[in-house]
CSV table of C-alpha atoms and ligand atoms in Angstrom, one decimal:
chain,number,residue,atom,x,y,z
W,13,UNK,CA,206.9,213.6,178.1
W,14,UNK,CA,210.5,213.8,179.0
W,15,UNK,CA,213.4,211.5,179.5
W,16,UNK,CA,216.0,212.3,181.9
W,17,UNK,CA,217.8,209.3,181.9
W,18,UNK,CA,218.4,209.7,179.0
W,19,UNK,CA,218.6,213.6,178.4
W,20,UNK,CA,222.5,212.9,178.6
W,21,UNK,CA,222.7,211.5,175.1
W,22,UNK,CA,221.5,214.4,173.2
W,23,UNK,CA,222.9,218.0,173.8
W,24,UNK,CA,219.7,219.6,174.7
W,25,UNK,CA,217.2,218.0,177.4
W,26,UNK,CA,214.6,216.2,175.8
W,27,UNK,CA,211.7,217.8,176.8
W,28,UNK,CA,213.7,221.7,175.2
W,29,UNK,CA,214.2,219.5,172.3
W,30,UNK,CA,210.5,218.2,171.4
W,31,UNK,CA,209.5,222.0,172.3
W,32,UNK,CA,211.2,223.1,168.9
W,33,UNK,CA,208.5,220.9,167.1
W,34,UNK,CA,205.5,222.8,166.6
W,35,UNK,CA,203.3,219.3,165.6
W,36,UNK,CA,204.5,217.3,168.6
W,37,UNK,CA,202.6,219.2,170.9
W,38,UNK,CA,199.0,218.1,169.6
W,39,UNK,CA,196.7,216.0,171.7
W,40,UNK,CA,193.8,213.2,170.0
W,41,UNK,CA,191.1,213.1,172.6
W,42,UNK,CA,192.8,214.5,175.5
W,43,UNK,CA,196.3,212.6,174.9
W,44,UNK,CA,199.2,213.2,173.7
W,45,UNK,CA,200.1,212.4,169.9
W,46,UNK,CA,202.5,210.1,169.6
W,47,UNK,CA,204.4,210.4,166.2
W,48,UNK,CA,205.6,207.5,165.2
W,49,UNK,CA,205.3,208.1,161.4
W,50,UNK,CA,208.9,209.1,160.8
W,51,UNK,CA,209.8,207.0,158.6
W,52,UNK,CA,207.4,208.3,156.1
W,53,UNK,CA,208.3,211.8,156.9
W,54,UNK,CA,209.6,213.2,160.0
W,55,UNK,CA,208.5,216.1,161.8
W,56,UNK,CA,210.2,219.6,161.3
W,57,UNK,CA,211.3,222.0,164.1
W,58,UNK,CA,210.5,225.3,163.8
W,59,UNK,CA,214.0,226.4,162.7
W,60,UNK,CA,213.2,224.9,159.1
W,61,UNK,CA,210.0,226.6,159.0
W,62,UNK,CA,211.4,230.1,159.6
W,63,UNK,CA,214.2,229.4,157.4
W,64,UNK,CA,211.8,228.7,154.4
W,65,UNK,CA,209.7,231.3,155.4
W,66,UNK,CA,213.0,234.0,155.3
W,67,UNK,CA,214.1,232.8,152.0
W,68,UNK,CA,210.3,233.8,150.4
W,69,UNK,CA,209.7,236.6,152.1
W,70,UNK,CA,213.6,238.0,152.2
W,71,UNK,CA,215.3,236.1,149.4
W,72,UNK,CA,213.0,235.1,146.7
W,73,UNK,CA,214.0,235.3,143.0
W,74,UNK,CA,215.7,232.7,140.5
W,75,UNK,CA,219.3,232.3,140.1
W,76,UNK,CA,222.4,233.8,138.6
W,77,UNK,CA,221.6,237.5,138.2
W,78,UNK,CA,222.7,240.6,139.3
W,79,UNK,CA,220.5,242.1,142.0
W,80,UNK,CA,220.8,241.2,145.8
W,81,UNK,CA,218.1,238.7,146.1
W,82,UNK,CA,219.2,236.6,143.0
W,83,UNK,CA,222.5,236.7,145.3
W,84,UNK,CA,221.3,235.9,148.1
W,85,UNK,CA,219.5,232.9,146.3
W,86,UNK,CA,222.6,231.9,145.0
W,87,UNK,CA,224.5,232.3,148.1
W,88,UNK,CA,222.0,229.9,149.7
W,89,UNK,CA,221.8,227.4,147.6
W,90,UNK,CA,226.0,227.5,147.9
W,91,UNK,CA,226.0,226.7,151.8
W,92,UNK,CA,223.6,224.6,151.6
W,93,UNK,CA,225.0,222.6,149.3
W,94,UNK,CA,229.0,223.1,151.4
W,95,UNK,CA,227.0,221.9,154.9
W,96,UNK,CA,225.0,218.7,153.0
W,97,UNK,CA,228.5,217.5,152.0
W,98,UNK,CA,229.7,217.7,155.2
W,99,UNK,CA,226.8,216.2,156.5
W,100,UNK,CA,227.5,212.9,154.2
W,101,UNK,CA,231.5,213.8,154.0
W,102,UNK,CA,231.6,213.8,150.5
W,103,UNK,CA,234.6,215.3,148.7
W,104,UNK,CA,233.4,218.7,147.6
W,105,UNK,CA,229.9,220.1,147.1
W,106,UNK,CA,229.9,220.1,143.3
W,107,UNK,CA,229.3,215.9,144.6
W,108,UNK,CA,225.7,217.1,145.6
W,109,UNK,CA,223.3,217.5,144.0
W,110,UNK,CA,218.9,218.9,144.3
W,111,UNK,CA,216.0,217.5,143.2
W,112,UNK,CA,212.4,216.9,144.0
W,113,UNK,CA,212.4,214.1,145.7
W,114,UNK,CA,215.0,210.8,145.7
W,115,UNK,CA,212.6,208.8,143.6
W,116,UNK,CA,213.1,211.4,140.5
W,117,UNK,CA,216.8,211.9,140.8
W,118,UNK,CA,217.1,208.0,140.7
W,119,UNK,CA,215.3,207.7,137.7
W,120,UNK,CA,217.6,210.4,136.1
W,121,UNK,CA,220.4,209.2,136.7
W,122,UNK,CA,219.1,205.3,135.8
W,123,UNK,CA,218.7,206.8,132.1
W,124,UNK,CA,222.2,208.6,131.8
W,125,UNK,CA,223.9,205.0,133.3
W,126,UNK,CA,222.0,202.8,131.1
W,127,UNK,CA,223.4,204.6,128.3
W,128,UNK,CA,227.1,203.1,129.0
W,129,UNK,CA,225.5,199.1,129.6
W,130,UNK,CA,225.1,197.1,126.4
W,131,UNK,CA,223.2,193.7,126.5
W,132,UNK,CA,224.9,190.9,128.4
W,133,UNK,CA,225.8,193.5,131.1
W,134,UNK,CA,224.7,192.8,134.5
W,135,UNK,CA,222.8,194.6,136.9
W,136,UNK,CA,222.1,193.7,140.5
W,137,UNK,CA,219.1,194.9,143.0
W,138,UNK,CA,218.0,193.5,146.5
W,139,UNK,CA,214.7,192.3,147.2
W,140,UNK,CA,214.7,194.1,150.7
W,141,UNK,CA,214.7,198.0,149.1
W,142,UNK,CA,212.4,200.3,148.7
W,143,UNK,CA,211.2,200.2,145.0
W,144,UNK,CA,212.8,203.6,144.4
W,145,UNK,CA,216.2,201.5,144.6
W,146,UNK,CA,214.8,199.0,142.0
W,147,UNK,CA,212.7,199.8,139.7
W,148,UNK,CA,215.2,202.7,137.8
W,149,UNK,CA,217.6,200.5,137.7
W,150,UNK,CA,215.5,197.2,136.4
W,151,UNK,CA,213.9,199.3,133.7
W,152,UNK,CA,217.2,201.4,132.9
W,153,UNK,CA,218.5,197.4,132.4
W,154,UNK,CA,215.6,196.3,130.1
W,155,UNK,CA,216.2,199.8,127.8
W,156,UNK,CA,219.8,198.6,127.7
W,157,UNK,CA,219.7,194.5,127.1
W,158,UNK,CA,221.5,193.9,130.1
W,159,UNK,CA,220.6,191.0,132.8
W,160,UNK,CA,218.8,191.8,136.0
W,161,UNK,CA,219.7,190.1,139.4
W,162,UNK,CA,218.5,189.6,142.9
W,163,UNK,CA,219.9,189.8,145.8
W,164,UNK,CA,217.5,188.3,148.6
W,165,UNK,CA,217.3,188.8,152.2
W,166,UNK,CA,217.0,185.8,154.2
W,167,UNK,CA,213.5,185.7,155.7
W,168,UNK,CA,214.4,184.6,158.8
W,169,UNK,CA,215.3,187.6,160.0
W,170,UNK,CA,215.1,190.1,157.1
W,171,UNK,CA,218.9,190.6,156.6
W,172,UNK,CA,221.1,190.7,153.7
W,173,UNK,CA,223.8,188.3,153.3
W,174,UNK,CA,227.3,189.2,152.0
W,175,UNK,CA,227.7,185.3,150.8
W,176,UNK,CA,224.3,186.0,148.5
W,177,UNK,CA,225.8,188.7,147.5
W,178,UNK,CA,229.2,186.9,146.5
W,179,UNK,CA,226.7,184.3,143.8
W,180,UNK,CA,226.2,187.2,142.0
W,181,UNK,CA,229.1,188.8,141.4
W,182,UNK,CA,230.6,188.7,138.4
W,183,UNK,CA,233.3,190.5,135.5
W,184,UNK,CA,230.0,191.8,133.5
W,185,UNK,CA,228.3,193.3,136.3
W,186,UNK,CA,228.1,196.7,135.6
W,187,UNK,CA,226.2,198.6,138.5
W,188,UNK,CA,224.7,197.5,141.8
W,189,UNK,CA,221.7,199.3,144.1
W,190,UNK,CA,221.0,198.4,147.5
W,191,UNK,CA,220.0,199.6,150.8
W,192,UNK,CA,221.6,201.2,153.5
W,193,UNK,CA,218.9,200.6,155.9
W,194,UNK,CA,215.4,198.9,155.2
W,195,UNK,CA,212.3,201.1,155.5
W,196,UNK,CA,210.2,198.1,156.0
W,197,UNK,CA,211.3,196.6,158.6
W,198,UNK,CA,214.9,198.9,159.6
W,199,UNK,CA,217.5,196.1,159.0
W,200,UNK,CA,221.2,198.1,157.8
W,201,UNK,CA,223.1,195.4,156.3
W,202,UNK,CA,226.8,195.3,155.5
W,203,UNK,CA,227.6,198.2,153.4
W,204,UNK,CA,231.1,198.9,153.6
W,205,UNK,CA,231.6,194.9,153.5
W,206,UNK,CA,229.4,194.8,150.2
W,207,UNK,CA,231.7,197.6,148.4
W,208,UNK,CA,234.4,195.8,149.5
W,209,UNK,CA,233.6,192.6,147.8
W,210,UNK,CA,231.8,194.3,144.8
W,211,UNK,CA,235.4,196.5,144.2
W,212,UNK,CA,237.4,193.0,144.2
W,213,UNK,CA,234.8,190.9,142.1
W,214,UNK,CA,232.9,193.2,139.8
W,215,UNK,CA,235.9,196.1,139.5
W,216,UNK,CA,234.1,197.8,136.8
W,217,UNK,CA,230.3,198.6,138.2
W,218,UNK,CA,229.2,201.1,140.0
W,219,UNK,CA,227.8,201.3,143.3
W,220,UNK,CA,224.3,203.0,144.6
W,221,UNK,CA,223.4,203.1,148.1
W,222,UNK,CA,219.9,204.1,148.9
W,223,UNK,CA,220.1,206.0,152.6
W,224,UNK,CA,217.2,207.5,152.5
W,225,UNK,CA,216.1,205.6,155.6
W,226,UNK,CA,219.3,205.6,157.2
W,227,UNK,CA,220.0,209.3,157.3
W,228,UNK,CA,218.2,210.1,159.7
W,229,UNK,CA,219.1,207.4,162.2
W,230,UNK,CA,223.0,207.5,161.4
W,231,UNK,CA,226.0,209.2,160.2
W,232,UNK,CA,226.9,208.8,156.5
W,233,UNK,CA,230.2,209.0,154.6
W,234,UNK,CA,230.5,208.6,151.5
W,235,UNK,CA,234.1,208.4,151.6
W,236,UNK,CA,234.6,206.3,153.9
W,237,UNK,CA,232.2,203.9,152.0
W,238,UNK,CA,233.8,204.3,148.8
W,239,UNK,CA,230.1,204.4,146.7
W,240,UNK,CA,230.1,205.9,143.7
W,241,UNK,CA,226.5,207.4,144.0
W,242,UNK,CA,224.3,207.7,147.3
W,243,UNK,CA,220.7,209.4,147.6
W,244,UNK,CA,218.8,210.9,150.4
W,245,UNK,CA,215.6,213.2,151.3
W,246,UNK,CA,215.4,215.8,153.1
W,247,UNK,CA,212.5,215.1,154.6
W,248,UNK,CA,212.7,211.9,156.2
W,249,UNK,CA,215.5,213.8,158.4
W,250,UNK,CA,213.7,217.1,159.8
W,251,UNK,CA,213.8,219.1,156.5
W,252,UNK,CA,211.1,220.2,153.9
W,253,UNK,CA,210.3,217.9,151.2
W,254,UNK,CA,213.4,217.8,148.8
W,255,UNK,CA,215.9,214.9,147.1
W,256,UNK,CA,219.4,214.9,147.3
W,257,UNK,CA,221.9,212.9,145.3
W,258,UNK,CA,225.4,212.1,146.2
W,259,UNK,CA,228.0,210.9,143.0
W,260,UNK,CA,231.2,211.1,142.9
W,261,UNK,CA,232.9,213.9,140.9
W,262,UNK,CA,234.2,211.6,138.2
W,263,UNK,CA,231.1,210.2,137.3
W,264,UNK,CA,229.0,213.2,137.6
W,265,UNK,CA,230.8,214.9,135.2
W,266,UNK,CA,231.7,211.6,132.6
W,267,UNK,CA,228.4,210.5,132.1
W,268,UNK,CA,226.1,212.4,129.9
W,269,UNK,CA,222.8,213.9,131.8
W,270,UNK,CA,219.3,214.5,129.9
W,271,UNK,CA,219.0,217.9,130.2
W,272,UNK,CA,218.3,221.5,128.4
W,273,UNK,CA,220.9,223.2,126.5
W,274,UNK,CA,221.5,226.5,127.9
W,275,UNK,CA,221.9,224.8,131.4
W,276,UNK,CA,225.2,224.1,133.2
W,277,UNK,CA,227.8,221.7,131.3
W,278,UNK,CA,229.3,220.8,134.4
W,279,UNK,CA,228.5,219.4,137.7
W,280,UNK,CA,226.1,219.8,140.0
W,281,UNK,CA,224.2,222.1,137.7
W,282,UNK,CA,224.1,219.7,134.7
W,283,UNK,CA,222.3,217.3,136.9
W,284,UNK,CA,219.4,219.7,138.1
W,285,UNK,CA,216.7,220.2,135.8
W,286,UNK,CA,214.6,223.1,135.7
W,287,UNK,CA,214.2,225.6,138.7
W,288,UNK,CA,214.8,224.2,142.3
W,289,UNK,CA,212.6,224.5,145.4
W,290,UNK,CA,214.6,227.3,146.9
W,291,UNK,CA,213.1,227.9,150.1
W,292,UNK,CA,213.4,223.6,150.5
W,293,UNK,CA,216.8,224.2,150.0
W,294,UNK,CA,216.9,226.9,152.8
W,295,UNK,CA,214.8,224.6,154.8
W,296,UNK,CA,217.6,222.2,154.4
W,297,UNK,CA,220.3,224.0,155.6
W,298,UNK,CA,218.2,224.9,158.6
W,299,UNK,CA,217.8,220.8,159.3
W,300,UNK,CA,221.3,220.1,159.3
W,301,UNK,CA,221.7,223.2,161.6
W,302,UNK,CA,219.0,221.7,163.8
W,303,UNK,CA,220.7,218.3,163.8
W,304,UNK,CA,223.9,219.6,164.6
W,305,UNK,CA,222.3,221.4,167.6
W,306,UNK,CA,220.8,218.7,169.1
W,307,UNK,CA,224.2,216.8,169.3
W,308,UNK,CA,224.8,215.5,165.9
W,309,UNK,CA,224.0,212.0,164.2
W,310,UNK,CA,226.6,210.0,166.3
W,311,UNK,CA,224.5,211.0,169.3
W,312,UNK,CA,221.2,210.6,167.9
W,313,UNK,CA,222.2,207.3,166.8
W,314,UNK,CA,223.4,207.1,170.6
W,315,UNK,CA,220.1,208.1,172.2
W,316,UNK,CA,217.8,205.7,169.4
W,317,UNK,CA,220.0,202.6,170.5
W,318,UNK,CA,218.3,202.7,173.6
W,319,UNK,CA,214.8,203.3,172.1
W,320,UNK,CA,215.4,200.3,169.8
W,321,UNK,CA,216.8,198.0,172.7
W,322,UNK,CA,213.4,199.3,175.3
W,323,UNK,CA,211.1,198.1,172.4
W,324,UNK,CA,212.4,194.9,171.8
W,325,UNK,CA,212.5,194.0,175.4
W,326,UNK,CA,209.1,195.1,175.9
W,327,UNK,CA,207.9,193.6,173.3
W,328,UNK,CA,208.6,190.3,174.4
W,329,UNK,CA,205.1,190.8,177.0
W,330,UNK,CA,202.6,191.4,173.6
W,331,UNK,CA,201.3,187.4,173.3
W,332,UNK,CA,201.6,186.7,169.1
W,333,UNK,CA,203.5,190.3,168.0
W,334,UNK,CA,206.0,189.4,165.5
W,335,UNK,CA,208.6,191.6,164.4
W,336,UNK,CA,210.1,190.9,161.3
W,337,UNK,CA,213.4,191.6,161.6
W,338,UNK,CA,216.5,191.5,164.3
W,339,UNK,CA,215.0,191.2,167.3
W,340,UNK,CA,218.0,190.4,169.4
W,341,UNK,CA,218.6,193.5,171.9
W,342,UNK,CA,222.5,192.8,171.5
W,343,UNK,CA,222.0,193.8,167.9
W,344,UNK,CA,220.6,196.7,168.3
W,345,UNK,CA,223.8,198.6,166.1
W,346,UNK,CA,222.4,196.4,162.7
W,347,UNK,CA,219.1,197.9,162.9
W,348,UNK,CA,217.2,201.7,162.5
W,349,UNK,CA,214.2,202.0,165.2
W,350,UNK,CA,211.5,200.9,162.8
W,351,UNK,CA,209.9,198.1,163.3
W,352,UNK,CA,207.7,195.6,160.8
W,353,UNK,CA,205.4,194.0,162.9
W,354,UNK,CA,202.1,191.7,162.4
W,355,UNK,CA,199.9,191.0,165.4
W,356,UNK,CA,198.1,187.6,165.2
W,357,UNK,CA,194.8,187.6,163.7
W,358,UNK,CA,195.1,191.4,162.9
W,359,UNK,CA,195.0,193.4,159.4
W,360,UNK,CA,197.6,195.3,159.3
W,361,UNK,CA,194.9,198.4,158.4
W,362,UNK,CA,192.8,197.3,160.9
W,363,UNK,CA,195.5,197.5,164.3
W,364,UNK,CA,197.3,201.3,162.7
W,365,UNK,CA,193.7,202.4,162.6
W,366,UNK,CA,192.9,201.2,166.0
W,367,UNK,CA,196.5,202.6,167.4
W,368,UNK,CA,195.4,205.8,165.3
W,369,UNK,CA,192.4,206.5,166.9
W,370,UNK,CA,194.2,206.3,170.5
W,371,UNK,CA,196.5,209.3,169.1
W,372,UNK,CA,199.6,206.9,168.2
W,373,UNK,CA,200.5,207.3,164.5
W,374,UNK,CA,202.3,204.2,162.5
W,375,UNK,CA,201.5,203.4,158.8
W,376,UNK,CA,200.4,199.9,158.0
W,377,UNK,CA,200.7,198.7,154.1
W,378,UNK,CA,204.1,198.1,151.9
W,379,UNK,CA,205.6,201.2,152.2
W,380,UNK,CA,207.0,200.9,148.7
W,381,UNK,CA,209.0,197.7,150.0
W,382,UNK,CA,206.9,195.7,147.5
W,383,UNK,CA,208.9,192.8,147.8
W,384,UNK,CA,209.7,192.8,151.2
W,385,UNK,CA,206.0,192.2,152.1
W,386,UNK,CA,205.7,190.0,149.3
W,387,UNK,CA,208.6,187.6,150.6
W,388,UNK,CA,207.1,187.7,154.0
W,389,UNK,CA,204.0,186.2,152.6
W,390,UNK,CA,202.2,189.0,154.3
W,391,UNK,CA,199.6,190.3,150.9
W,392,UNK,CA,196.6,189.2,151.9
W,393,UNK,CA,197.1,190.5,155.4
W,394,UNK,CA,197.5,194.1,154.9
W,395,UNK,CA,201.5,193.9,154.7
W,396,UNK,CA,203.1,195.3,157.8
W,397,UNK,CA,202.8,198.0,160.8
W,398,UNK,CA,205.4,200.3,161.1
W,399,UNK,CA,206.4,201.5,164.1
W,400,UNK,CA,208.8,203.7,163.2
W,401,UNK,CA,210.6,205.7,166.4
W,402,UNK,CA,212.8,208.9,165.5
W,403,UNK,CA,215.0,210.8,168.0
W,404,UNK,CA,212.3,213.0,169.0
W,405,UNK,CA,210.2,210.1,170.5
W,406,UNK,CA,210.7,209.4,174.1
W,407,UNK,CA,211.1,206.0,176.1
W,408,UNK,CA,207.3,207.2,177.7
W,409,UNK,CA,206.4,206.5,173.9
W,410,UNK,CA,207.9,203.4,173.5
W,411,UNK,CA,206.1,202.6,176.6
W,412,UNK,CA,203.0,203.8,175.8
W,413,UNK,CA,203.0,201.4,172.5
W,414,UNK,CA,203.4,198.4,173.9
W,415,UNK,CA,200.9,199.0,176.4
W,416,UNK,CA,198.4,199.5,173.6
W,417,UNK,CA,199.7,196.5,171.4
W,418,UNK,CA,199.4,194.3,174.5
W,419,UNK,CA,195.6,195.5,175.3
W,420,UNK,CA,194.9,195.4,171.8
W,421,UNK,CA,196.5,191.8,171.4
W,422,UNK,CA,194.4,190.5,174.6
W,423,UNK,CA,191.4,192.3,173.2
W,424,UNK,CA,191.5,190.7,169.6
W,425,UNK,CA,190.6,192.2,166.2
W,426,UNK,CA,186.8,193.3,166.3
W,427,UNK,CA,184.6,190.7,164.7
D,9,LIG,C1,214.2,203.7,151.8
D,9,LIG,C2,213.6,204.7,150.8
D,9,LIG,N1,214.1,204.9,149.6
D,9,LIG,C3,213.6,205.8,148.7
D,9,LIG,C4,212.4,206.5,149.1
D,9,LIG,C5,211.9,207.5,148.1
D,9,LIG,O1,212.2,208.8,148.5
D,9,LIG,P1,211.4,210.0,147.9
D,9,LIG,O2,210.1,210.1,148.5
D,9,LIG,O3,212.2,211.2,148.2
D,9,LIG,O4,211.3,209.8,146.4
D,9,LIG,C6,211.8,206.3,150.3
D,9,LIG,C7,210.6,207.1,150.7
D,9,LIG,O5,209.8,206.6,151.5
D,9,LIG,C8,212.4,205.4,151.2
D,9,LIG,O6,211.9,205.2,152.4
């Protein structure tokens, strides 16, 4: 399943670009998978496979000594670190930093921050993130006395307003998290126009932007968002399962990290505990290399536009779908091609299992957005389906979708 008409936006022709994906070739009963899963993990070309593969069979060993493969291990873990500043234009590389996953960098870094808040600080979270981006920071706030508050989206149309965001600001707020894109239901709100206002109000907090689901829609840049810390996964953007954390030099190094004592005193290494998942690392590397290859993120974000703006003009023929969200075409730019929808009289487990067993694969549930299902009222209905397109996914796909959501809307839930 190709697209010419828009083979154009992406460097490589679509169909040469889906053929470096080993997974997207499967079939369920004679048709063709459709993967529309990305947002809990994308698919990996087979660039990041080899490249993990090299590092264990070629490379492996731990760090720091002096015999070619501990080289070579340091020597990857160095460009890997030099191409995923570039990819988020951050400063310098000692900025970046490895982990597991986002969730348990978050939760480190919550623990050194709250050390510097005292009771009667404030701290502010959103009710549209992922609980990744609340949770460190709400418990980090209860260890330190200091005030927790909320910044809601509207319901209307799941967005985050700057002017909610102005009530909160005050001189004791002391650190804000929010998202750069929602994973629920792919809303980005104003970022740059948040920092703005939280610089000029609140001059003494810091700044965390969750972009884990924005990565792999969008470019990032750190800089030109002026955050103070930023976090990512590898995985949700073509790479093998690894976290990466973004902070600004200055803080990275000020604040005191819970670590071991032999370990590096200085940044990046004071930040990464224990040994790291090498060959994730070189899987990294290779992702970004992959990205690149295919045209880069401004062109990916280029080629999803149109995917985003096909499904929401389609979707207009599916009688009772409701996407929670923007659903204006002419806003395509504020949102990430993942979509929270409900379908009249469905479970939300009920339609991704019925979509599943025609080969098209979407997650149904929270997603970790507790609050955003919660504030949609949407509990006792299974929360959401996520229809989550990457840049991998074709407008056949998109297509293809619809078509079933409209059969299965005319069909109604099984009794
Ligand atoms: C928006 C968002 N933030 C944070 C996370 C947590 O990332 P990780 O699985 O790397 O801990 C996820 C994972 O789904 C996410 O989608």
């Amino acid at each position: 399943m190709t697209s010419p008409a828009l083979a154009g936006a992406l460097s490589v022709p679509h169909g040469e670009l889906r053929a470096l994906f080993p997974s997207l070739g499967q079939q369920v009963d004679g048709r063709d998978a459709v993967f529309l899963d990305g947002p809990g993990g994308t698919q990996v070309p087979l660039s990041v496979m080899e490249a993990m593969s090299a590092y264990l069979s070629r490379d492996n060993a731990n760090t720091g000594g002096s015999f070619i493969t501990s080289q070579r291990t340091d020597a990857a873990v160095a460009s890997a670190r030099a191409e995923t500043a570039r990819f988020l234009n951050a400063a310098r590389s000692e900025e970046i930093v490895f982990g597991q996953n986002s969730t348990s960098l978050w939760f480190a870094l919550s623990r050194a921050l709250a050390r510097t808040w005292r009771a009667g600080d404030e701290i502010i979270v959103t009710s549209l993130d992922h609980d990744a981006n609340i949770t460190p920071w709400t418990l980090a706030a209860r260890d330190a006395g200091a005030t927790v508050r909320t910044w809601e989206f509207r319901t209307e149309d799941c967005t985050l307003r700057l002017e909610g965001l102005d009530a909160l600001l005050t001189d004791r707020t002391r650190h804000i998290a929010f998202t750069h894109a929602s994973n629920a239901v792919g809303t980005i709100p104003d970022v740059a126009g948040a920092i703005r206002r939280v610089r000029a109000k609140s001059p003494g907090a810091t700044v965390f932007i969750d972009a884990v689901h924005h990565t792999p829609h969008n470019p990032v840049d750190v800089r030109a968002l002026d955050c103070d810390f930023l976090g990512c996964s590898a995985y949700k953007f073509c790479g093998p399962h690894l976290g990466i954390l973004y902070g600004k030099y200055e803080h990275l190094d000020r604040l005191e990290a819970y670590k071991v004592r032999p370990s590096y005193a200085k940044p990046p290494g004071k930040w990464e505990t224990g040994t790291q998942s090498f060959e994730s690392i070189s899987g990294l590397r290779a992702a970004l290399a992959y990205l690149e290859s295919v045209g880069g993120m401004e062109r990916i974000h280029e080629y999803e536009l149109g995917l985003v703006r096909a499904f929401l003009e389609q979707a207009r023929a599916v009688p009772d779908l409701t996407i929670h969200g923007l659903t204006d075409p002419a806003r395509a730019g504020e949102r990430t091609p993942t979509f929270g929808v409900t379908l009249e009289g469905w479970n939300a487990s009920a339609l991704a299992a019925q979509l599943g067993a025609q080969g098209i694969f979407v997650w149904d549930g929270h997603f970790y957005a507790v609050d955003v299902i919660d504030r949609l009222g949407l509990k006792d209905r299974g929360g959401l389906v996520r229809i989550g397109f990457a840049h991998y996914n074709t407008h056949e796909e998109v297509t293809r979708t619809i078509g079933a959501l409209k059969e299965l809307a005319e069909r109604g839930p099984a009794a």
